[in-house]
Amino acid sequence: MLTDVALKSLKPKEKPYKVTDGYGLYVHMSVGGVLTFRLDYRLNGRRETIQFGRYGHGHLSLAVAREMCIDAKRKIREGVSLAIEKQREKIRLKQAKTFDEFAQQWFEKTPMAESTRAMRKGVYDPDLVVWRNRLLTEITPGDLRAHCAKIVARGAPATAVHVRDILKLIYAFAIVHGEKVANPAAEVGPSSIAHFVPRDRALSPKEIRIMLNQLEHVATTPTLRLGIRLYLLTLVRKSELLEATWDEVDFENAVWTIPKERMKRSKAHNVYLSRQVYDIFIALKTCAGNSRYVFPSRYDADAHMSKATFNRITYAVTERAMREGLPLEPFTVHDLRRTGSTLLNEMGFNSDWVEKCLAHEDGRSSRGVYNKAEYETQRRHMMQEWSDTVDAWVIGETRSPNVAAVATLPVTLDPAL
């Protein structure tokens, strides 16, 4: 039986030679002084040799080589040709595609909105390219966890979750197209990467300026940029705008009427359009083609846009602001609605007008039951003041909205009554 001392004392000769161990295992000494562990065996009347690897630091130890020899002999008894299997493995590795090859195919062949494609490329290029030249089989769940932890540590938890999601989609694409690999992201849940604590988020005027200015520089479409502005200027819920249809918009009277079927409290709601909002709807109309939706799906004009699209834009805006060193905390589309409500109340506008704009109907209080006013004139004035004030903030100016201008005008009643 060989020992490490004996192996280290072996010297090369003019010709290669071998020294046996046990169970058929031996070491082969080359003329150049390289020791390799080998096993000779016969299978189906044919002599074959399998090479396990080199001996030495950074390679195989004697103990590991013996374990490999025992495992190999078990396979030989089962009729497996180790030499042929090794050749097949070499061919498979030679033909195997790298992670980047499948990633590029996924980007090219998977239907997705251009804004989504741009957002995903924006995550892939800096954060997933680290594995570009690695084979699919070489990326493990541990690799993914460690990589996402680094991204979270730099202050970008949303990006870390996006990295995991994109990796999972690329592997799913590879598996569908015949690659027999495990999906490393399947074992790494989003909650194990980062936790997002719900909070009552309202942007400040300074954050609104940063947000709208950064919005012009993220990789997205002009229609999506206009959509983010609409959420801020109209204070509607995400689904209310996302599912909006052109037959709801009355351009002649500058009002958008959301039918009761689409409202949270099953009551039709009027959104009075400021000049800025009116212009945005005009611009969107020219881009919508023949679709009935204000924001049609890129791939199906008879469907509206994906519900996740606008939140991806808010993530992109926040991450760009962080890279630029600007003070903008993460926010969602719904936070824009809360922002308008908070700031309008702080400006001194009548809370009834604000609540009516938000389509809040408090049926639990006598105030909610008996106050049926529509406040059309007051709300039109307030929303125009809101749009004008936001425009001023964007260019770095301060503005005091005219709160009292319509406070004493007659109150209109809800036409639905």
CSV table of C-alpha atoms in Angstrom, one decimal, residues 112-120 211-212 214-233 238 241-243 246 280-281 283-288 293-299 303-317 331 333 336:
chain,number,residue,atom,x,y,z
A,112,MET,CA,-41.7,41.4,-23.2
A,113,ALA,CA,-42.4,45.1,-23.3
A,114,GLU,CA,-39.4,47.3,-24.4
A,115,SER,CA,-39.5,49.1,-21.1
A,116,THR,CA,-39.3,45.7,-19.3
A,117,ARG,CA,-36.5,44.5,-21.5
A,118,ALA,CA,-34.6,47.7,-20.8
A,119,MET,CA,-35.1,47.4,-17.1
A,120,ARG,CA,-34.0,43.8,-17.1
A,211,MET,CA,-38.2,61.8,-9.1
A,212,LEU,CA,-39.6,63.6,-12.1
A,214,GLN,CA,-34.7,61.2,-12.9
A,215,LEU,CA,-37.7,59.8,-14.7
A,216,GLU,CA,-36.5,61.5,-17.9
A,217,HIS,CA,-33.2,59.5,-17.8
A,218,VAL,CA,-34.3,55.9,-17.0
A,219,ALA,CA,-34.7,53.4,-19.8
A,220,THR,CA,-38.4,53.4,-20.5
A,221,THR,CA,-40.9,54.6,-23.0
A,222,PRO,CA,-42.4,58.1,-23.3
A,223,THR,CA,-45.9,56.7,-22.5
A,224,LEU,CA,-44.8,55.2,-19.3
A,225,ARG,CA,-43.1,58.5,-18.2
A,226,LEU,CA,-46.4,60.2,-18.9
A,227,GLY,CA,-48.2,57.5,-16.9
A,228,ILE,CA,-46.1,58.2,-13.8
A,229,ARG,CA,-47.0,61.9,-14.1
A,230,LEU,CA,-50.7,61.0,-14.4
A,231,TYR,CA,-50.6,59.0,-11.2
A,232,LEU,CA,-49.1,62.0,-9.3
A,233,LEU,CA,-51.4,64.6,-10.9
A,238,LYS,CA,-53.1,52.1,-9.9
A,241,LEU,CA,-55.5,54.3,-14.6
A,242,LEU,CA,-54.0,51.0,-15.8
A,243,GLU,CA,-57.5,49.7,-16.9
A,246,TRP,CA,-60.8,56.0,-24.1
A,280,ILE,CA,-51.0,64.1,-21.3
A,281,PHE,CA,-54.2,62.4,-22.4
A,283,ALA,CA,-50.4,62.7,-26.2
A,284,LEU,CA,-51.3,59.2,-25.0
A,285,LYS,CA,-54.2,59.1,-27.5
A,286,THR,CA,-51.8,59.6,-30.4
A,287,CYS,CA,-49.8,56.6,-29.1
A,288,ALA,CA,-52.6,54.2,-28.4
A,293,TYR,CA,-57.1,51.2,-23.6
A,294,VAL,CA,-55.2,54.3,-22.6
A,295,PHE,CA,-52.2,52.0,-21.7
A,296,PRO,CA,-52.5,49.0,-24.1
A,297,SER,CA,-50.3,46.0,-23.8
A,298,ARG,CA,-47.4,46.0,-26.2
A,299,TYR,CA,-48.3,42.6,-27.5
A,303,ALA,CA,-55.5,44.0,-23.3
A,304,HIS,CA,-54.2,46.7,-20.9
A,305,MET,CA,-50.6,46.9,-19.7
A,306,SER,CA,-49.1,44.6,-17.1
A,307,LYS,CA,-49.9,45.6,-13.5
A,308,ALA,CA,-46.2,45.3,-12.5
A,309,THR,CA,-44.9,47.7,-15.2
A,310,PHE,CA,-45.2,51.0,-13.4
A,311,ASN,CA,-43.7,49.8,-10.2
A,312,ARG,CA,-40.7,48.6,-12.2
A,313,ILE,CA,-40.3,52.2,-13.4
A,314,THR,CA,-40.4,53.5,-9.8
A,315,TYR,CA,-37.6,51.0,-8.9
A,316,ALA,CA,-35.5,52.2,-11.8
A,317,VAL,CA,-36.0,55.8,-10.8
A,331,PHE,CA,-41.5,54.6,-3.4
A,333,VAL,CA,-47.1,54.0,-7.5
A,336,LEU,CA,-47.8,59.0,-5.3
